[in-house]
Short mmCIF file of C-alpha atoms in Angstrom, two decimals:
data_model
loop_
_atom_site.label_atom_id
_atom_site.label_comp_id
_atom_site.label_asym_id
_atom_site.label_seq_id
_atom_site.Cartn_x
_atom_site.Cartn_y
_atom_site.Cartn_z
CA MET H 7 -0.35 -0.30 0.23
CA GLY H 8 1.43 3.88 -0.55
CA LEU H 9 0.68 6.41 1.21
CA LEU H 10 -0.71 10.30 0.33
CA ALA H 11 -1.29 12.92 2.78
CA SER H 12 -2.60 16.56 1.97
CA ASN H 13 0.30 19.15 3.44
CA ARG H 14 -2.53 20.56 7.26
CA GLU H 15 0.04 20.29 10.08
CA ALA H 16 -2.37 16.80 11.16
CA SER H 17 -1.94 14.92 7.80
CA GLN H 18 1.66 15.66 8.02
CA ALA H 19 2.11 14.80 11.70
CA ALA H 20 -0.05 11.05 11.37
CA SER H 21 1.72 10.55 7.63
CA ALA H 22 4.94 11.07 9.52
CA VAL H 23 3.73 8.74 13.00
CA LEU H 24 2.01 5.89 10.30
CA ALA H 25 5.76 5.21 8.52
CA GLN H 26 7.35 4.65 11.69
CA ARG H 27 4.95 1.88 12.40
CA TYR H 28 3.80 0.60 9.00
CA GLN H 29 5.89 -0.90 5.85
CA PHE H 30 4.14 2.16 3.02
CA ALA H 31 5.44 1.36 -0.95
CA ASP H 32 5.97 3.88 -3.71
CA PRO H 33 2.85 4.47 -4.98
CA ASP H 34 3.28 4.01 -8.76
CA SER H 35 4.21 0.17 -7.00
CA ALA H 36 1.10 -0.07 -4.71
CA GLU H 37 -2.27 -2.23 -4.42
CA THR H 38 -4.36 0.38 -2.65
CA LEU H 39 -3.76 3.51 -0.88
CA VAL H 40 -4.25 5.58 2.10
CA ALA H 41 -4.84 8.51 2.28
CA LEU H 42 -4.72 11.63 5.40
CA GLY H 43 -6.59 14.57 4.83
CA GLY H 44 -10.07 15.80 4.69
CA ASP H 45 -12.40 15.58 1.90
CA GLY H 46 -11.27 18.44 -0.33
CA PHE H 47 -7.58 16.14 -0.19
CA MET H 48 -9.89 13.32 -1.08
CA LEU H 49 -11.50 15.14 -4.26
CA HIS H 50 -8.18 16.00 -5.09
CA THR H 51 -6.20 12.72 -5.18
CA LEU H 52 -9.29 11.22 -7.05
CA HIS H 53 -9.23 13.66 -10.21
CA ARG H 54 -4.97 13.50 -10.19
CA MET H 55 -6.13 9.51 -10.60
CA LEU H 56 -8.94 10.69 -13.37
CA GLU H 57 -6.33 12.98 -15.08
CA GLY H 58 -3.38 10.28 -15.11
CA GLU H 59 -1.28 11.82 -12.55
CA CYS H 60 -1.37 8.95 -10.13
CA PRO H 61 -2.77 5.02 -10.41
CA ASN H 62 -5.88 4.59 -10.62
CA LEU H 63 -6.18 2.13 -7.18
CA PRO H 64 -8.65 1.67 -4.43
CA VAL H 65 -8.14 4.44 -2.02
CA PHE H 66 -8.87 4.17 2.34
CA GLY H 67 -8.60 7.63 3.55
CA MET H 68 -8.73 8.57 6.39
CA ASN H 69 -9.86 11.98 8.24
CA ARG H 70 -7.31 14.93 9.31
CA GLY H 71 -9.31 18.00 7.98
CA THR H 72 -12.55 19.05 9.19
CA VAL H 73 -16.30 17.10 7.88
CA GLY H 74 -14.00 13.78 6.24
CA PHE H 75 -17.43 12.17 4.51
CA LEU H 76 -15.15 10.59 2.44
CA MET H 77 -13.17 9.24 4.51
CA ASN H 78 -12.66 7.11 7.41
CA GLU H 79 -11.79 7.23 10.75
CA TRP H 80 -8.68 7.87 11.89
CA ARG H 81 -6.55 5.12 13.69
CA LEU H 82 -3.33 4.47 14.42
CA GLU H 83 -3.66 0.49 15.44
CA ASP H 84 -4.62 -2.39 12.24
CA LEU H 85 -4.86 -0.17 9.11
CA ALA H 86 -4.05 -3.58 7.61
CA GLU H 87 -6.44 -5.01 8.78
CA ARG H 88 -8.54 -2.55 7.82
CA MET H 89 -8.52 -2.44 4.96
CA ALA H 90 -7.91 -6.28 4.16
CA GLN H 91 -11.61 -6.14 5.42
CA ALA H 92 -12.74 -2.56 3.55
CA LYS H 93 -15.83 -2.21 1.55
CA ALA H 94 -15.65 -1.25 -1.87
CA ILE H 95 -17.32 1.68 -3.04
CA ARG H 96 -17.20 2.49 -7.13
CA VAL H 97 -17.98 5.91 -8.14
CA ALA H 98 -18.46 7.29 -11.04
CA PRO H 99 -17.30 10.60 -12.66
CA LEU H 100 -19.53 13.01 -14.44
CA GLU H 101 -18.05 13.87 -18.20
CA MET H 102 -18.18 17.90 -19.34
CA ARG H 103 -17.68 19.74 -21.80
CA ALA H 104 -17.99 22.92 -21.75
CA THR H 105 -18.05 25.77 -24.67
CA THR H 106 -17.59 29.16 -23.91
CA VAL H 107 -19.42 31.69 -26.50
CA GLY H 108 -15.70 32.34 -27.82
CA GLY H 109 -16.30 29.07 -28.85
CA ASP H 110 -13.22 27.02 -27.13
CA THR H 111 -14.30 23.93 -25.64
CA PHE H 112 -13.64 22.27 -22.30
CA VAL H 113 -13.78 18.47 -21.17
CA HIS H 114 -13.37 18.35 -17.31
CA ALA H 115 -14.66 15.42 -14.63
CA ALA H 116 -16.74 16.33 -11.89
CA ILE H 117 -17.36 13.51 -8.39
CA ASN H 118 -19.44 15.26 -6.46
CA GLU H 119 -21.34 17.98 -9.18
CA ILE H 120 -21.27 20.14 -12.34
CA SER H 121 -22.56 23.29 -11.12
CA LEU H 122 -23.81 26.46 -13.76
CA LEU H 123 -24.05 29.77 -12.33
CA ARG H 124 -24.48 33.22 -13.01
CA GLU H 125 -21.66 35.41 -12.88
CA THR H 126 -23.08 39.07 -12.82
CA ARG H 127 -26.50 40.85 -11.41
CA GLN H 128 -28.52 39.97 -13.76
CA THR H 129 -30.53 35.88 -13.51
CA ALA H 130 -29.55 33.11 -15.44
CA LYS H 131 -31.50 31.93 -18.12
CA ILE H 132 -30.69 28.74 -19.23
CA GLU H 133 -32.77 25.74 -21.74
CA VAL H 134 -32.33 22.13 -20.21
CA LEU H 135 -32.06 19.51 -22.58
CA VAL H 136 -32.24 15.94 -21.40
CA ASP H 137 -30.92 13.49 -25.06
CA GLY H 138 -32.02 16.15 -27.50
CA ARG H 139 -35.14 16.46 -26.36
CA VAL H 140 -35.78 20.08 -24.48
CA VAL H 141 -37.43 19.68 -21.24
CA LEU H 142 -37.61 23.22 -20.42
CA PRO H 143 -37.44 25.79 -23.05
CA GLU H 144 -36.41 28.58 -20.28
CA LEU H 145 -35.22 28.25 -17.30
CA VAL H 146 -34.30 31.62 -14.72
CA CYS H 147 -32.61 31.22 -11.97
CA ASP H 148 -29.46 32.24 -9.97
CA GLY H 149 -28.13 28.37 -11.48
CA VAL H 150 -28.47 24.89 -12.42
CA LEU H 151 -26.52 21.51 -11.17
CA VAL H 152 -26.04 18.20 -11.84
CA SER H 153 -24.98 15.36 -9.38
CA THR H 154 -23.55 12.07 -7.93
CA PRO H 155 -24.96 10.07 -6.19
CA ALA H 156 -22.12 10.44 -4.32
CA GLY H 157 -22.22 14.36 -4.46
CA SER H 158 -25.96 14.19 -4.00
CA THR H 159 -25.15 15.58 0.10
CA ALA H 160 -23.13 17.92 -0.85
CA TYR H 161 -23.86 20.89 -2.53
CA ASN H 162 -27.19 19.74 -4.22
CA LEU H 163 -28.66 18.72 -0.93
CA SER H 164 -27.71 22.71 0.49
CA ALA H 165 -29.73 23.60 -2.98
CA HIS H 166 -32.84 21.78 -1.82
CA GLY H 167 -31.78 18.81 -4.34
CA PRO H 168 -32.47 14.80 -3.47
CA ILE H 169 -30.28 12.38 -1.79
CA LEU H 170 -29.78 9.59 -4.08
CA PRO H 171 -28.87 6.20 -2.41
CA LEU H 172 -25.24 5.38 -3.44
CA GLN H 173 -26.87 2.27 -5.31
CA ALA H 174 -29.13 4.88 -7.25
CA LYS H 175 -28.26 4.76 -11.06
CA MET H 176 -29.72 7.96 -10.59
CA LEU H 177 -28.14 11.96 -11.42
CA ALA H 178 -30.28 14.81 -9.69
CA LEU H 179 -31.16 17.78 -11.45
CA THR H 180 -31.37 20.37 -9.39
CA ALA H 181 -32.37 24.64 -10.16
CA ILE H 182 -30.22 26.75 -7.85
CA SER H 183 -32.35 29.71 -6.44
CA PRO H 184 -34.93 29.35 -9.91
CA PHE H 185 -37.07 32.54 -10.65
CA ARG H 186 -39.20 31.04 -13.49
CA PRO H 187 -40.73 28.52 -13.01
CA ARG H 188 -41.13 29.53 -9.78
CA ARG H 189 -42.85 25.92 -8.27
CA TRP H 190 -40.45 23.82 -10.27
CA SER H 191 -38.36 21.57 -7.77
CA GLY H 192 -36.12 19.75 -10.39
CA ALA H 193 -35.70 15.93 -11.69
CA ILE H 194 -34.57 13.07 -11.27
CA LEU H 195 -33.23 11.08 -13.98
CA PRO H 196 -31.47 8.09 -14.84
CA ASP H 197 -28.01 8.20 -15.12
CA GLU H 198 -27.72 7.10 -18.62
CA ASN H 199 -29.36 10.08 -20.65
CA ASN H 200 -27.62 12.92 -21.65
CA ILE H 201 -28.28 16.85 -20.21
CA CYS H 202 -27.32 19.64 -22.06
CA PHE H 203 -28.02 23.21 -21.39
CA ARG H 204 -27.67 26.10 -23.62
CA VAL H 205 -27.93 29.40 -22.32
CA LEU H 206 -29.83 32.01 -23.57
CA GLU H 207 -28.94 35.62 -24.17
CA PRO H 208 -25.21 34.69 -22.37
CA GLU H 209 -23.90 37.80 -23.63
CA ASN H 210 -26.11 39.57 -21.67
CA ARG H 211 -26.56 36.89 -19.02
CA PRO H 212 -23.05 35.46 -18.15
CA VAL H 213 -22.68 31.67 -17.03
CA SER H 214 -20.27 29.49 -15.90
CA ALA H 215 -19.50 25.62 -15.41
CA VAL H 216 -17.88 24.00 -12.91
CA ALA H 217 -17.09 20.48 -12.25
CA ASP H 218 -15.98 20.35 -9.19
CA GLN H 219 -13.01 22.51 -8.38
CA TYR H 220 -12.77 23.08 -12.24
CA GLU H 221 -14.19 27.06 -13.54
CA VAL H 222 -14.93 27.47 -16.78
CA ARG H 223 -16.37 30.73 -17.72
CA ASP H 224 -18.80 32.27 -20.14
CA VAL H 225 -20.27 29.52 -21.03
CA ALA H 226 -22.77 29.40 -24.00
CA LYS H 227 -23.13 25.30 -24.07
CA VAL H 228 -22.75 22.90 -20.87
CA GLU H 229 -22.83 18.55 -21.93
CA ILE H 230 -22.99 16.38 -19.47
CA ARG H 231 -23.01 12.42 -18.66
CA LEU H 232 -21.67 10.31 -16.38
CA ASP H 233 -18.16 8.34 -17.42
CA ARG H 234 -18.34 4.72 -16.34
CA GLU H 235 -15.59 4.18 -18.19
CA ARG H 236 -13.52 5.83 -15.78
CA SER H 237 -15.02 4.40 -11.91
CA LEU H 238 -12.73 5.74 -9.51
CA THR H 239 -12.91 3.31 -5.70
CA LEU H 240 -12.82 4.08 -2.44
CA LEU H 241 -12.70 2.36 0.77
CA PHE H 242 -14.46 2.23 3.42
CA ASP H 243 -14.80 0.32 7.39
CA PRO H 244 -17.96 -1.38 6.58
CA GLU H 245 -19.76 0.54 10.16
CA HIS H 246 -19.07 3.05 8.53
CA ALA H 247 -20.02 2.82 4.48
CA LEU H 248 -20.06 5.69 2.50
CA ASP H 249 -23.54 4.07 1.43
CA GLU H 250 -24.51 4.40 4.73
CA ARG H 251 -23.30 7.30 5.62
CA ILE H 252 -25.20 9.01 2.43
CA ALA H 253 -28.87 6.80 3.17
CA MET H 254 -28.47 7.82 7.16
CA GLU H 255 -28.44 11.67 6.18
CA GLN H 256 -32.22 11.42 4.90
CA PHE H 257 -32.70 11.17 8.91
CA ALA H 258 -30.24 14.19 10.16
CA THR H 259 -31.86 16.84 11.46
#
């Protein structure tokens, strides 16, 4: 197993004590990875895998950050045993293909969500298409997002979108502060659907597109699909696995 740690002091200290207790391989020759940090570092590590900067290996995260929703509890003892008994959770990223007003195209992956956000004081006007069919001719809003089940408890939930069980082969389509249609509450779509957003009046009402931490400004069209061929594997203690955590978020108060 290999070891990665964020630059935070707590992560570096944990890395030092683990290295004294266990034998770690170079990440390039390892079969699994241990990641020390918070959710942001886990997302950073997964994106490095998607971009080919490090091997796409199963990752066992231990929380040395703040929330740690994607991480396991930090413990020094029994690491090898925990990893041997870990529950593997597969997550597939979204692919965003964003075309700007100037005609440039950018492709980025997102593990949690892809969101479109207004850039100025004016609301965005967005046409929504599913598999080439116009389902909303004009959504007037602060923005709109598409979330995976893994990301459904993040920005999507804050925007009053639905929590999706991890096993659900669904995507959440959620408006951010919709003005028209005022009562549109979003949609849950099969994950084989291709979703397209066309920005109406993009010069007067500019919109940016964000795939996790990657932003493309002044977009005219954003196409989104689930990329199953680039699935990632997270490892969790069986009693505290990601699928159970997401399910229990439905009962959080």
